mmCIF file of C-alpha atoms and ligand atoms in Angstrom:
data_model
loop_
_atom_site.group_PDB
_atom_site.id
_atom_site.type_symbol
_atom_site.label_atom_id
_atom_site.label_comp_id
_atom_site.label_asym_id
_atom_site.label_seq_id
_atom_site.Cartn_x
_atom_site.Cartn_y
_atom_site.Cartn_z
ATOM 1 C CA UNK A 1 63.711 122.356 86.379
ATOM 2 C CA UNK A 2 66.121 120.406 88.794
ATOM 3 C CA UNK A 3 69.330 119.291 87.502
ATOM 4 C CA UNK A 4 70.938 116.304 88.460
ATOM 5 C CA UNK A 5 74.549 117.051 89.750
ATOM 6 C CA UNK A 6 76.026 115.459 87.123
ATOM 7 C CA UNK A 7 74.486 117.900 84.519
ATOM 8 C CA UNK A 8 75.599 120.607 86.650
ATOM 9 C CA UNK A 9 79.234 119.335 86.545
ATOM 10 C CA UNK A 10 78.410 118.877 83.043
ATOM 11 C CA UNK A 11 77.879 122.482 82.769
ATOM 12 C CA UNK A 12 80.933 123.447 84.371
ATOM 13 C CA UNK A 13 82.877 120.668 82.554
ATOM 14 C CA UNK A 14 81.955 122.262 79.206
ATOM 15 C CA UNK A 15 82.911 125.711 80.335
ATOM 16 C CA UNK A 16 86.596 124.462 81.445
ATOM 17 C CA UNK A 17 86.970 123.227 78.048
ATOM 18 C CA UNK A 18 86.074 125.961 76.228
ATOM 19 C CA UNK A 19 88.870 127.840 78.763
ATOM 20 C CA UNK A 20 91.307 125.731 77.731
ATOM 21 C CA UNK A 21 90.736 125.028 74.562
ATOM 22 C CA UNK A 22 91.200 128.790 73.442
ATOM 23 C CA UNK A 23 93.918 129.809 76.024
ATOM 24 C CA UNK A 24 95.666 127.092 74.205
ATOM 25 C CA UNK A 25 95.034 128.510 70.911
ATOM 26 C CA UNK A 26 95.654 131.841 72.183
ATOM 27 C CA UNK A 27 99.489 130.870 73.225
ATOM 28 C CA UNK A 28 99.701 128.795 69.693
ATOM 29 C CA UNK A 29 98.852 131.672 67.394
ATOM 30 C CA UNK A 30 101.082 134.232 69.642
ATOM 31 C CA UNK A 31 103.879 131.802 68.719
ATOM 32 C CA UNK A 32 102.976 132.207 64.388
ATOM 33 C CA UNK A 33 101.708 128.202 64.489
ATOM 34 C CA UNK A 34 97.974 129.171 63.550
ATOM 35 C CA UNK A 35 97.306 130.366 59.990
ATOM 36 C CA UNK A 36 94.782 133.141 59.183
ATOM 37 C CA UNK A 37 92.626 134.908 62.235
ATOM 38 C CA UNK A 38 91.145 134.097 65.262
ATOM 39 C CA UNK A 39 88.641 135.610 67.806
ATOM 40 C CA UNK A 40 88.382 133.866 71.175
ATOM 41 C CA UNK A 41 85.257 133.066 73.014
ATOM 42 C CA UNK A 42 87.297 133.480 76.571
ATOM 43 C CA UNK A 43 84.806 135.286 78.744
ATOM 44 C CA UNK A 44 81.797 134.240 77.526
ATOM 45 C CA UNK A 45 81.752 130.684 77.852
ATOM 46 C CA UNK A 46 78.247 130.254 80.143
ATOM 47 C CA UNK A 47 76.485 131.921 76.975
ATOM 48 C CA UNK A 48 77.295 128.770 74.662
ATOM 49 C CA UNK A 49 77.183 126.431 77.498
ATOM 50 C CA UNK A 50 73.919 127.755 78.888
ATOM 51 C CA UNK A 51 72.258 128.130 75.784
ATOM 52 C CA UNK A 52 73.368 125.114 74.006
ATOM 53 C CA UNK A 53 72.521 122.880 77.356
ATOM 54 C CA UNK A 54 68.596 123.732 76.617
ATOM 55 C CA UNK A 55 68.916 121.809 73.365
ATOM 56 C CA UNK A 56 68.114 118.136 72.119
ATOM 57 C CA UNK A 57 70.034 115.982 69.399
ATOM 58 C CA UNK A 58 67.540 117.283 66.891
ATOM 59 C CA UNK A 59 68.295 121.107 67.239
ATOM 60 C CA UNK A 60 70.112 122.970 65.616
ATOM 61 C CA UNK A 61 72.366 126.263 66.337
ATOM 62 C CA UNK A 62 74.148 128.713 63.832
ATOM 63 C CA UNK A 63 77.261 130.669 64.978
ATOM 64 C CA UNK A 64 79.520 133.798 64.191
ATOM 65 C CA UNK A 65 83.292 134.647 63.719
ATOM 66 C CA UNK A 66 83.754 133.769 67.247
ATOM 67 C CA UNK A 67 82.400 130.565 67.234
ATOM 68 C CA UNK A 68 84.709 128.144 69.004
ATOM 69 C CA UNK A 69 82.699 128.177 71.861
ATOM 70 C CA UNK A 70 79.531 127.483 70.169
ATOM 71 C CA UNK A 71 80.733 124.180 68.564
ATOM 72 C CA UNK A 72 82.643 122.739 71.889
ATOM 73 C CA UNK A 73 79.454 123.678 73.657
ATOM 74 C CA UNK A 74 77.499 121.696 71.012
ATOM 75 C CA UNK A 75 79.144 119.018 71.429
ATOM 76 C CA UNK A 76 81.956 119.715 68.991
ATOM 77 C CA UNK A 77 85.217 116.980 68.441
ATOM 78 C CA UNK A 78 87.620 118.759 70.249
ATOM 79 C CA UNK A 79 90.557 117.307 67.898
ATOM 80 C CA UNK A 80 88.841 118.418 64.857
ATOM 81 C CA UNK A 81 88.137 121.957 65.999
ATOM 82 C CA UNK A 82 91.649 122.194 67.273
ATOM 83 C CA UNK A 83 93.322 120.542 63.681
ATOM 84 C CA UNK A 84 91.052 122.836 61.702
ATOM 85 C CA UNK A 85 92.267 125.980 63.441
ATOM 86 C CA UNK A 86 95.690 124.763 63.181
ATOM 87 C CA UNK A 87 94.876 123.983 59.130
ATOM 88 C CA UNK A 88 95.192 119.902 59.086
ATOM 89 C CA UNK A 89 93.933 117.736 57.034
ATOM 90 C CA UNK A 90 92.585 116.431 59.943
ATOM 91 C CA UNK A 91 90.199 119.401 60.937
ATOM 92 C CA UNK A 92 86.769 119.483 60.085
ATOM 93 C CA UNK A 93 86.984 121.024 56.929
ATOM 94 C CA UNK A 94 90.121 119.387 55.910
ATOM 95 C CA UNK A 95 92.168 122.442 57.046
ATOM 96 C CA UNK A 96 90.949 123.995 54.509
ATOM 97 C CA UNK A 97 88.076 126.802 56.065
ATOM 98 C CA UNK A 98 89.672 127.412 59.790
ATOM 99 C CA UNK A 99 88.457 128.766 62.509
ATOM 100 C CA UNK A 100 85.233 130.722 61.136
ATOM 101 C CA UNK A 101 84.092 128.049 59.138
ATOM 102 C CA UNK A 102 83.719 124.984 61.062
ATOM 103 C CA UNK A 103 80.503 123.211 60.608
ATOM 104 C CA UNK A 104 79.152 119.528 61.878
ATOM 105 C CA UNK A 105 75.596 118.821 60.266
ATOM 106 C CA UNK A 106 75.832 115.583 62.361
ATOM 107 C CA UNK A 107 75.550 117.684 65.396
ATOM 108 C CA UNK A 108 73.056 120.523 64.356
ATOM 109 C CA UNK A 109 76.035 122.636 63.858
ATOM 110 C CA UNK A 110 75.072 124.955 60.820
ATOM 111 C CA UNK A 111 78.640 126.525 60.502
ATOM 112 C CA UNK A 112 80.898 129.641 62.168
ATOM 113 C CA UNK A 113 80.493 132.751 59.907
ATOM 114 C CA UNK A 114 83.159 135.116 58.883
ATOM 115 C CA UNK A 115 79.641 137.549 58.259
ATOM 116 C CA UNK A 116 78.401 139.173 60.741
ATOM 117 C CA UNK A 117 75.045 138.651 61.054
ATOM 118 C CA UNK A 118 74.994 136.253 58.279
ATOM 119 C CA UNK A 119 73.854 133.266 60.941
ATOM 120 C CA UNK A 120 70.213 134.870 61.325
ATOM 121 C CA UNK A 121 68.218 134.121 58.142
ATOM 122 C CA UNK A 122 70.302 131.110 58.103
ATOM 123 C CA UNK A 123 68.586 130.135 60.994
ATOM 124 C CA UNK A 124 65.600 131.539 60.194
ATOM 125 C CA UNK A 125 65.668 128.729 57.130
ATOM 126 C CA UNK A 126 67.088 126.216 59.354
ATOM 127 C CA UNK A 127 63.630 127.453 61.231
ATOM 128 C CA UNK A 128 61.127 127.235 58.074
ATOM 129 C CA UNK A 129 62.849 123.811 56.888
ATOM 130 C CA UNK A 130 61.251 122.320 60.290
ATOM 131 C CA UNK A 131 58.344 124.029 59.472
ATOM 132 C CA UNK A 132 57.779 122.366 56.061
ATOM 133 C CA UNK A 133 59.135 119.591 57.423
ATOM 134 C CA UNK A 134 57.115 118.810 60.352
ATOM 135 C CA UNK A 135 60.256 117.891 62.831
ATOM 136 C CA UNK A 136 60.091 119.798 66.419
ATOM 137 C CA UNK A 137 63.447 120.922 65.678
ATOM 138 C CA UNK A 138 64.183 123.979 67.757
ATOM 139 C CA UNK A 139 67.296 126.242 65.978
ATOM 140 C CA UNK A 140 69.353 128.800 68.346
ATOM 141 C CA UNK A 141 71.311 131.304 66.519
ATOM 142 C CA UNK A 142 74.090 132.751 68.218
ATOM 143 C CA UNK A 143 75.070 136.814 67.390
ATOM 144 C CA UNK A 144 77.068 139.423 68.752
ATOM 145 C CA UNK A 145 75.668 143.247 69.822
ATOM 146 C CA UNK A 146 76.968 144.861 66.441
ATOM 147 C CA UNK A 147 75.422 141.777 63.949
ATOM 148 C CA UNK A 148 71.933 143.630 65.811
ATOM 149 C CA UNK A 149 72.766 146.517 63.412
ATOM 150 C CA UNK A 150 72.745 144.635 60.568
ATOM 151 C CA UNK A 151 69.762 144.645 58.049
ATOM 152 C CA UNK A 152 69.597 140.684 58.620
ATOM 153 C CA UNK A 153 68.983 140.711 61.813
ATOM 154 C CA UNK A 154 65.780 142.611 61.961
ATOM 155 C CA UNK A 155 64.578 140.635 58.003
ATOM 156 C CA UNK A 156 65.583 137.553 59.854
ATOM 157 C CA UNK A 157 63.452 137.989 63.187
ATOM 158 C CA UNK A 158 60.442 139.760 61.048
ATOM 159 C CA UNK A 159 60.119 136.464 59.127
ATOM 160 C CA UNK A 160 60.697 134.318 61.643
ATOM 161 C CA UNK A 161 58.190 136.314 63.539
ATOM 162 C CA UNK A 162 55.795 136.444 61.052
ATOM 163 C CA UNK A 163 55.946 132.856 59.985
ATOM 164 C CA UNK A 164 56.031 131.697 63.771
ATOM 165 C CA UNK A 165 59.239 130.041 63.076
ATOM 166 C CA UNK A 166 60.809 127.968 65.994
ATOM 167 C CA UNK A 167 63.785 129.906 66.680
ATOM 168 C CA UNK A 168 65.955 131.341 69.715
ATOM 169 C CA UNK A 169 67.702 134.425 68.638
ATOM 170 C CA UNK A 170 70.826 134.384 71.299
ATOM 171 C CA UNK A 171 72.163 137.909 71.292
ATOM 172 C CA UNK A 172 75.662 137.713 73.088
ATOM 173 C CA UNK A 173 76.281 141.380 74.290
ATOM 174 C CA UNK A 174 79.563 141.719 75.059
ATOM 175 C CA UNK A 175 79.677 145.303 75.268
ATOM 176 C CA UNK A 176 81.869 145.907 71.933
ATOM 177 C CA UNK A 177 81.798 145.045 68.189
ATOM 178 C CA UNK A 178 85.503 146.066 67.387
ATOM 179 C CA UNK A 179 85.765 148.823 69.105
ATOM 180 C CA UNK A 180 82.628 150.065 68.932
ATOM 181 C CA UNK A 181 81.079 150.127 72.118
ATOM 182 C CA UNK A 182 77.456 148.884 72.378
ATOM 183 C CA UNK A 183 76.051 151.666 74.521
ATOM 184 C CA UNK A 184 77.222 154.414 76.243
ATOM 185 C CA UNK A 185 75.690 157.105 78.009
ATOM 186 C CA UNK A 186 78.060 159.785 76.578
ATOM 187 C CA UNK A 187 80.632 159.634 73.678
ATOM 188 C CA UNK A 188 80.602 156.796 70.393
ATOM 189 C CA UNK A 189 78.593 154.152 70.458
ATOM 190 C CA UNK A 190 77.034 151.221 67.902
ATOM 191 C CA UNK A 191 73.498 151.747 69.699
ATOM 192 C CA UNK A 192 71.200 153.943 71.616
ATOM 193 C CA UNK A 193 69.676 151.610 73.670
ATOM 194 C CA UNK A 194 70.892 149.878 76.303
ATOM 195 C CA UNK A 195 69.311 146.584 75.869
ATOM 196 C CA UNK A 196 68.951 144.616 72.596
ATOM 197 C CA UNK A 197 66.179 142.702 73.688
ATOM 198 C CA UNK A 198 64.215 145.861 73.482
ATOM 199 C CA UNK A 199 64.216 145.544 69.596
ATOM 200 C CA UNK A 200 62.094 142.525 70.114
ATOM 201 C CA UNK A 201 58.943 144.266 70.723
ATOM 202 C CA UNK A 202 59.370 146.035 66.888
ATOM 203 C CA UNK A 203 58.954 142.605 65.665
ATOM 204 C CA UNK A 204 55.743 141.001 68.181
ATOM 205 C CA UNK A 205 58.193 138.424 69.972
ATOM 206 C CA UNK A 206 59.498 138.030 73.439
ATOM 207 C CA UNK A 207 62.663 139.562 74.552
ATOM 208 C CA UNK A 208 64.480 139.099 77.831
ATOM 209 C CA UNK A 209 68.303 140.250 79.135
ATOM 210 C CA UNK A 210 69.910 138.157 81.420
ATOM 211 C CA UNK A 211 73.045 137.964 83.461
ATOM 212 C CA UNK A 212 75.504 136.020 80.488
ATOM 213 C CA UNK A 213 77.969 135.306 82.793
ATOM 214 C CA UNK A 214 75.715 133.625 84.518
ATOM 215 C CA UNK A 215 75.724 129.728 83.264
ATOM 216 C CA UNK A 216 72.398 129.117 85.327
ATOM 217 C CA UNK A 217 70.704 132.403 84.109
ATOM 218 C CA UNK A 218 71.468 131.912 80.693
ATOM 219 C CA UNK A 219 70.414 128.173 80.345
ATOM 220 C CA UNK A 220 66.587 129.159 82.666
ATOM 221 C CA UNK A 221 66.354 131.905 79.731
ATOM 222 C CA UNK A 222 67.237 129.528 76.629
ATOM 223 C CA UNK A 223 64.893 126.211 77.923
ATOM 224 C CA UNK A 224 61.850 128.713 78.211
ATOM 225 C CA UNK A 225 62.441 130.281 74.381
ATOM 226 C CA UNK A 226 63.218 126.871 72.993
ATOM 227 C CA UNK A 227 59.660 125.113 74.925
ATOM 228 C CA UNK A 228 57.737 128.177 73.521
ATOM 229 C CA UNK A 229 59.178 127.475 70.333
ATOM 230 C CA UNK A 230 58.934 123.271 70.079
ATOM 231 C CA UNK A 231 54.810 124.286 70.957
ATOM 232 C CA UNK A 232 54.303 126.585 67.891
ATOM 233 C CA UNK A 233 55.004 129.729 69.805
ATOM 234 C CA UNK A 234 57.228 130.916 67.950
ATOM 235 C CA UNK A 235 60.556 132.889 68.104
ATOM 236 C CA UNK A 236 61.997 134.961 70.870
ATOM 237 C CA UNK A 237 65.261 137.569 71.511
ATOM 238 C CA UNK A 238 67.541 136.158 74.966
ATOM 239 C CA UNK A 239 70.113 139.043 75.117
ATOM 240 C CA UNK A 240 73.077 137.926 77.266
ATOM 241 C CA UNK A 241 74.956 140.678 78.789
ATOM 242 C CA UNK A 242 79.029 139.481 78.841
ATOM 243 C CA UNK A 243 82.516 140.551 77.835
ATOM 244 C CA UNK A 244 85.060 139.187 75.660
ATOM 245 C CA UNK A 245 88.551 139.267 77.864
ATOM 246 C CA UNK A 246 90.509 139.365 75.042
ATOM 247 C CA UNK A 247 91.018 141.800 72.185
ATOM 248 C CA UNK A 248 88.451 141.602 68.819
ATOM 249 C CA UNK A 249 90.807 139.856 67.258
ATOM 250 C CA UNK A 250 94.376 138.052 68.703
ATOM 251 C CA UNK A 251 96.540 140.877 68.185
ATOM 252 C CA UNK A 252 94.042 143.644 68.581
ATOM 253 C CA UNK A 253 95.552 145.830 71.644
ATOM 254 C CA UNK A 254 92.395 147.069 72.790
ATOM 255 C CA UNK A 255 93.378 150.414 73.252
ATOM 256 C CA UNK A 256 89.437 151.446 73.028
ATOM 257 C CA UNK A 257 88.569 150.235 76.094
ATOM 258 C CA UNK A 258 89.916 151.112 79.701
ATOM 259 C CA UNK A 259 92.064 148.478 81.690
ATOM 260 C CA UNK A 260 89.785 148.327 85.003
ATOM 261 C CA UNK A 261 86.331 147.878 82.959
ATOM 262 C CA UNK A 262 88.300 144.465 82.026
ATOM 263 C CA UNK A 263 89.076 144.296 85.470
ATOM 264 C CA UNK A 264 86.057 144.579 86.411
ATOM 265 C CA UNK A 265 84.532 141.892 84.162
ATOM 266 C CA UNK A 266 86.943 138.799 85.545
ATOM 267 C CA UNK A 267 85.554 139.538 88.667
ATOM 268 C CA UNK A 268 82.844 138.072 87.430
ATOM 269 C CA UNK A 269 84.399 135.216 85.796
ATOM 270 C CA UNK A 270 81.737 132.624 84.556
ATOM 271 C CA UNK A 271 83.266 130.058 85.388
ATOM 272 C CA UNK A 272 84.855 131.109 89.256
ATOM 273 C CA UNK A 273 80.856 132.104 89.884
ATOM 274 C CA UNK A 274 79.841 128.781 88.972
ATOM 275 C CA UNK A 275 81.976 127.210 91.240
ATOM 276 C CA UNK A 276 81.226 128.742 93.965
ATOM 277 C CA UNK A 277 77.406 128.076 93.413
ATOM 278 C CA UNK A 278 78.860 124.528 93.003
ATOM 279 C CA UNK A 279 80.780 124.176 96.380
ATOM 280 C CA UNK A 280 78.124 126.255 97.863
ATOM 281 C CA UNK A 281 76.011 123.721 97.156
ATOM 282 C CA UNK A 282 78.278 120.724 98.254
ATOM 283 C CA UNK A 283 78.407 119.430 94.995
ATOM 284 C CA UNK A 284 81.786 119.961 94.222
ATOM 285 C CA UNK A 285 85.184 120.640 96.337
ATOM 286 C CA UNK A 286 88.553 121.003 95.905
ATOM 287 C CA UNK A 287 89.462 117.886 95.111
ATOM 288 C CA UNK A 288 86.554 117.537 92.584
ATOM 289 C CA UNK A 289 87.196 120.635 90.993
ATOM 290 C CA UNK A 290 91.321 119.633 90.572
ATOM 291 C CA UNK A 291 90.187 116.350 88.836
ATOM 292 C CA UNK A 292 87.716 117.924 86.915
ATOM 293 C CA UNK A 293 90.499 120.561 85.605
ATOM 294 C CA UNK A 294 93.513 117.978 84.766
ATOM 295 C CA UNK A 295 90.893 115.718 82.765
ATOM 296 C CA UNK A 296 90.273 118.551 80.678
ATOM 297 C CA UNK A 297 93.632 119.521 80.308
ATOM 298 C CA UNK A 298 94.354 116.075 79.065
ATOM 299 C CA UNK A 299 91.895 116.416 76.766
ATOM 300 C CA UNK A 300 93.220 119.403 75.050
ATOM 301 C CA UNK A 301 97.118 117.976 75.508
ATOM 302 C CA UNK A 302 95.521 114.975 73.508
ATOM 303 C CA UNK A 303 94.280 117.330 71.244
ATOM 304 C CA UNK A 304 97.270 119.323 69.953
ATOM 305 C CA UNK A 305 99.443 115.899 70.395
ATOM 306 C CA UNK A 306 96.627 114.983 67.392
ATOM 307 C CA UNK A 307 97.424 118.270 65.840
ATOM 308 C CA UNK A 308 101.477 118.031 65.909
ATOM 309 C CA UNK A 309 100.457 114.018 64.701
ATOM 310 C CA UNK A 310 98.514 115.357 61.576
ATOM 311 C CA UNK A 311 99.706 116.304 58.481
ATOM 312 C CA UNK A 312 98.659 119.527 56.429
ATOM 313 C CA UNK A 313 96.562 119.332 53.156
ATOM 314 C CA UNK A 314 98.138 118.013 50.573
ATOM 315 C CA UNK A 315 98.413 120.611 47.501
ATOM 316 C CA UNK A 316 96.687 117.978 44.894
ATOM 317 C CA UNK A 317 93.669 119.031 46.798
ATOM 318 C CA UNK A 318 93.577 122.558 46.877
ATOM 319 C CA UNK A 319 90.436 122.737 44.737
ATOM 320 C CA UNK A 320 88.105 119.779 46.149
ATOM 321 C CA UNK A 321 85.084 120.691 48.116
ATOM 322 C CA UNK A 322 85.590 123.974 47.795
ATOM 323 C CA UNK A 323 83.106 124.343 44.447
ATOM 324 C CA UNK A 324 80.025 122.835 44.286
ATOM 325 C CA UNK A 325 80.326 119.593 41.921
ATOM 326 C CA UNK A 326 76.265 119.121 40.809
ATOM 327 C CA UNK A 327 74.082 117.161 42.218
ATOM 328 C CA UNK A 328 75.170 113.303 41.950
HETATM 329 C C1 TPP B 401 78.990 142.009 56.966
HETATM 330 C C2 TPP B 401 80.240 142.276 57.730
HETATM 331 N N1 TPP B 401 80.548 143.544 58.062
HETATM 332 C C3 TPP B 401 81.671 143.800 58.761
HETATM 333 C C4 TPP B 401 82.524 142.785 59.129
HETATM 334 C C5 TPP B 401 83.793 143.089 59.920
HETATM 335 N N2 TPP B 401 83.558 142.653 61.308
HETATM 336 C C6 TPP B 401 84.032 141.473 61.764
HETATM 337 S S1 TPP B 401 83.584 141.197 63.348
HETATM 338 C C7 TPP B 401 82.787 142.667 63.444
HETATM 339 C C8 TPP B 401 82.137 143.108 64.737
HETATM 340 C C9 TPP B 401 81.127 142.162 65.218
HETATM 341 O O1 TPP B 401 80.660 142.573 66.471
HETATM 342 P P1 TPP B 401 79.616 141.704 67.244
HETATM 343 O O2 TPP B 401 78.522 141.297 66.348
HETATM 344 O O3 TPP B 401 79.255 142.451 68.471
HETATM 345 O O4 TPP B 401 80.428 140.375 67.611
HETATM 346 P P2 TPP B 401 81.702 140.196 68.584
HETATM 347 O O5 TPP B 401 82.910 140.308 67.727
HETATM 348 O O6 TPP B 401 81.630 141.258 69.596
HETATM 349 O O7 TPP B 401 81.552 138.835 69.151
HETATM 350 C C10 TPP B 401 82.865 143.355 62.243
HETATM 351 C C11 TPP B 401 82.249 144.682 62.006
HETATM 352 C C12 TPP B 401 82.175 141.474 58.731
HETATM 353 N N3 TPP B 401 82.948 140.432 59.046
HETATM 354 N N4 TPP B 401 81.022 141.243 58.044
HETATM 355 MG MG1 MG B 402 80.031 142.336 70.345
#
């Protein structure tokens, strides 16, 4: 497929958000002026972008704990995302769920997930609702490495293998769930294989690893699963190898993992590779790239101005739409 070089801006565009939109929460929560937990998405922001850019309006995705760059990637308000975090009224769930449980049904967003692992048979039903249905509706679910332990993953994919259900199971392998290293040749680890996608075969589906820092790679991967899956052919496993720069949680002080592997890993920084491809390519220079940085920086500034503007919930509604009231 050839891009036009706006898309591939686009692509790049959506990744600078995500950057700034949770080194910005990063610096807000260090300061005590986020409520509750968060787990940035800094890192691995060509997994979202790349994976979400193979979708239509009518698709669907599911995400995890660290979901912030799922929904921006989506298509995600920016404001919202940024009031809910911050617990506003204004958020998406009235500042009342935070950061791992924003949802947008409007956009295909089926909710962050505080379970791990708990976004696979919701896509899988997200899958056999298009099914029944008869829409072409294509669902990605997002998961980390140590959600691949989980008994839902592998009931999720059998179904959704069995029942041919059109869905893209996006594993993002970044290397650790806590501290729990993925794989290792010697000493603890969550797995003994090096590659996820190798579970794929148990279940009769495809399964490919590719480079996840690698916007391009990850997007080739994604459109191929989600065309096999909007012509009946059913699921498939894209493992994206990455690394989350920051600790499991802010405040976690990663002392699991060795300084230089970090090192290592913002060497190759999604978002510096992609502009180089970009200038390589002459479609972007210096200049281009400056713009295209301050306009997202203005949009996150405008953001957290509509954070400090909004108000927090007010007690009165402590209790509404957070239990089911019956069907009207
Ligand atoms: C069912 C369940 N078990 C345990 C936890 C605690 N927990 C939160 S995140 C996490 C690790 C998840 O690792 P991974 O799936 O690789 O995602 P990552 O954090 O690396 O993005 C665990 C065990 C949980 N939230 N839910
Ligand atoms: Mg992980």
């Amino acid at each position: 497929m050839k891009e036009s070089n706006e898309e591939l801006v686009g692509l790049l565009e959506k990744m600078l958000v995500i950057r700034e939109f949770e080194t910005t929460v990063q610096k807000h929560f260090a300061e005590g002026e986020i409520p509750g937990f968060v787990h940035l998405y800094l890192g691995e922001e060509a997994v979202g972008v790349g994976a979400c850019s193979a979708l239509k309006e009518e698709d669907y995705i599911t995400s995890t704990h660290r979901g912030h760059g799922h929904l921006l990637a989506r298509g995600g308000d920016i404001k919202k995302t940024m009031a809910e975090i911050f617990g506003k009224a204004t958020g998406y769930n009235k500042g009342k769920g935070g950061s791992m449980h924003i949802a947008d049904v409007s956009l295909g967003i089926l909710g962050a997930n505080g379970i791990v692992g708990a976004g696979l048979p919701i896509a899988a039903g997200s899958g056999i609702s298009a099914q029944i249905l008869g829409k072409e509706s294509v669902t990605i679910c997002f998961f980390g490495d140590g959600a691949s332990n989980r008994g839902t993953f592998h009931e999720a994919i059998n179904l959704a293998s069995v029942w041919n259900l059109p869905v893209v199971f996006v594993c993002e392998n970044n290397m650790y769930g806590i501290s729990m290293p993925q794989y290792r040749a010697d000493g603890r680890k969550g797995q003994n294989i090096k590659d996820v996608s190798d579970r794929a075969v148990a279940y009769g589906i495809s399964g490919v690893t590719v480079d996840g820092n690698d916007v391009m790679a990850v997007r080739e991967a994604v459109i191929e699963a989600v065309k096999k899956a909007r012509a009946n052919g059913g699921p498939s496993l894209v493992e994206c190898k990455t690394y989350r720069w920051r600790g499991h949680f802010e405040g976690d002080p990663t002392v699991y993992r060795p300084d230089e592997e970090l090192e290592q890993w913002k060497k190759k920084d999604p978002i510096d590779r992609f502009v180089k491809v970009l200038k390589d390519q002459e479609i972007l220079d210096d200049e281009g790239y400056k713009e295209l940085r301050d306009k997202v920086k203005g949009q996150i500034d405008e953001a957290l101005q509509f954070v400090q503007d909004s108000p927090e919930p007010d007690v009165s509604e402590i209790t509404t739409d957070v239990y089911y009231g019956g069907a009207e």
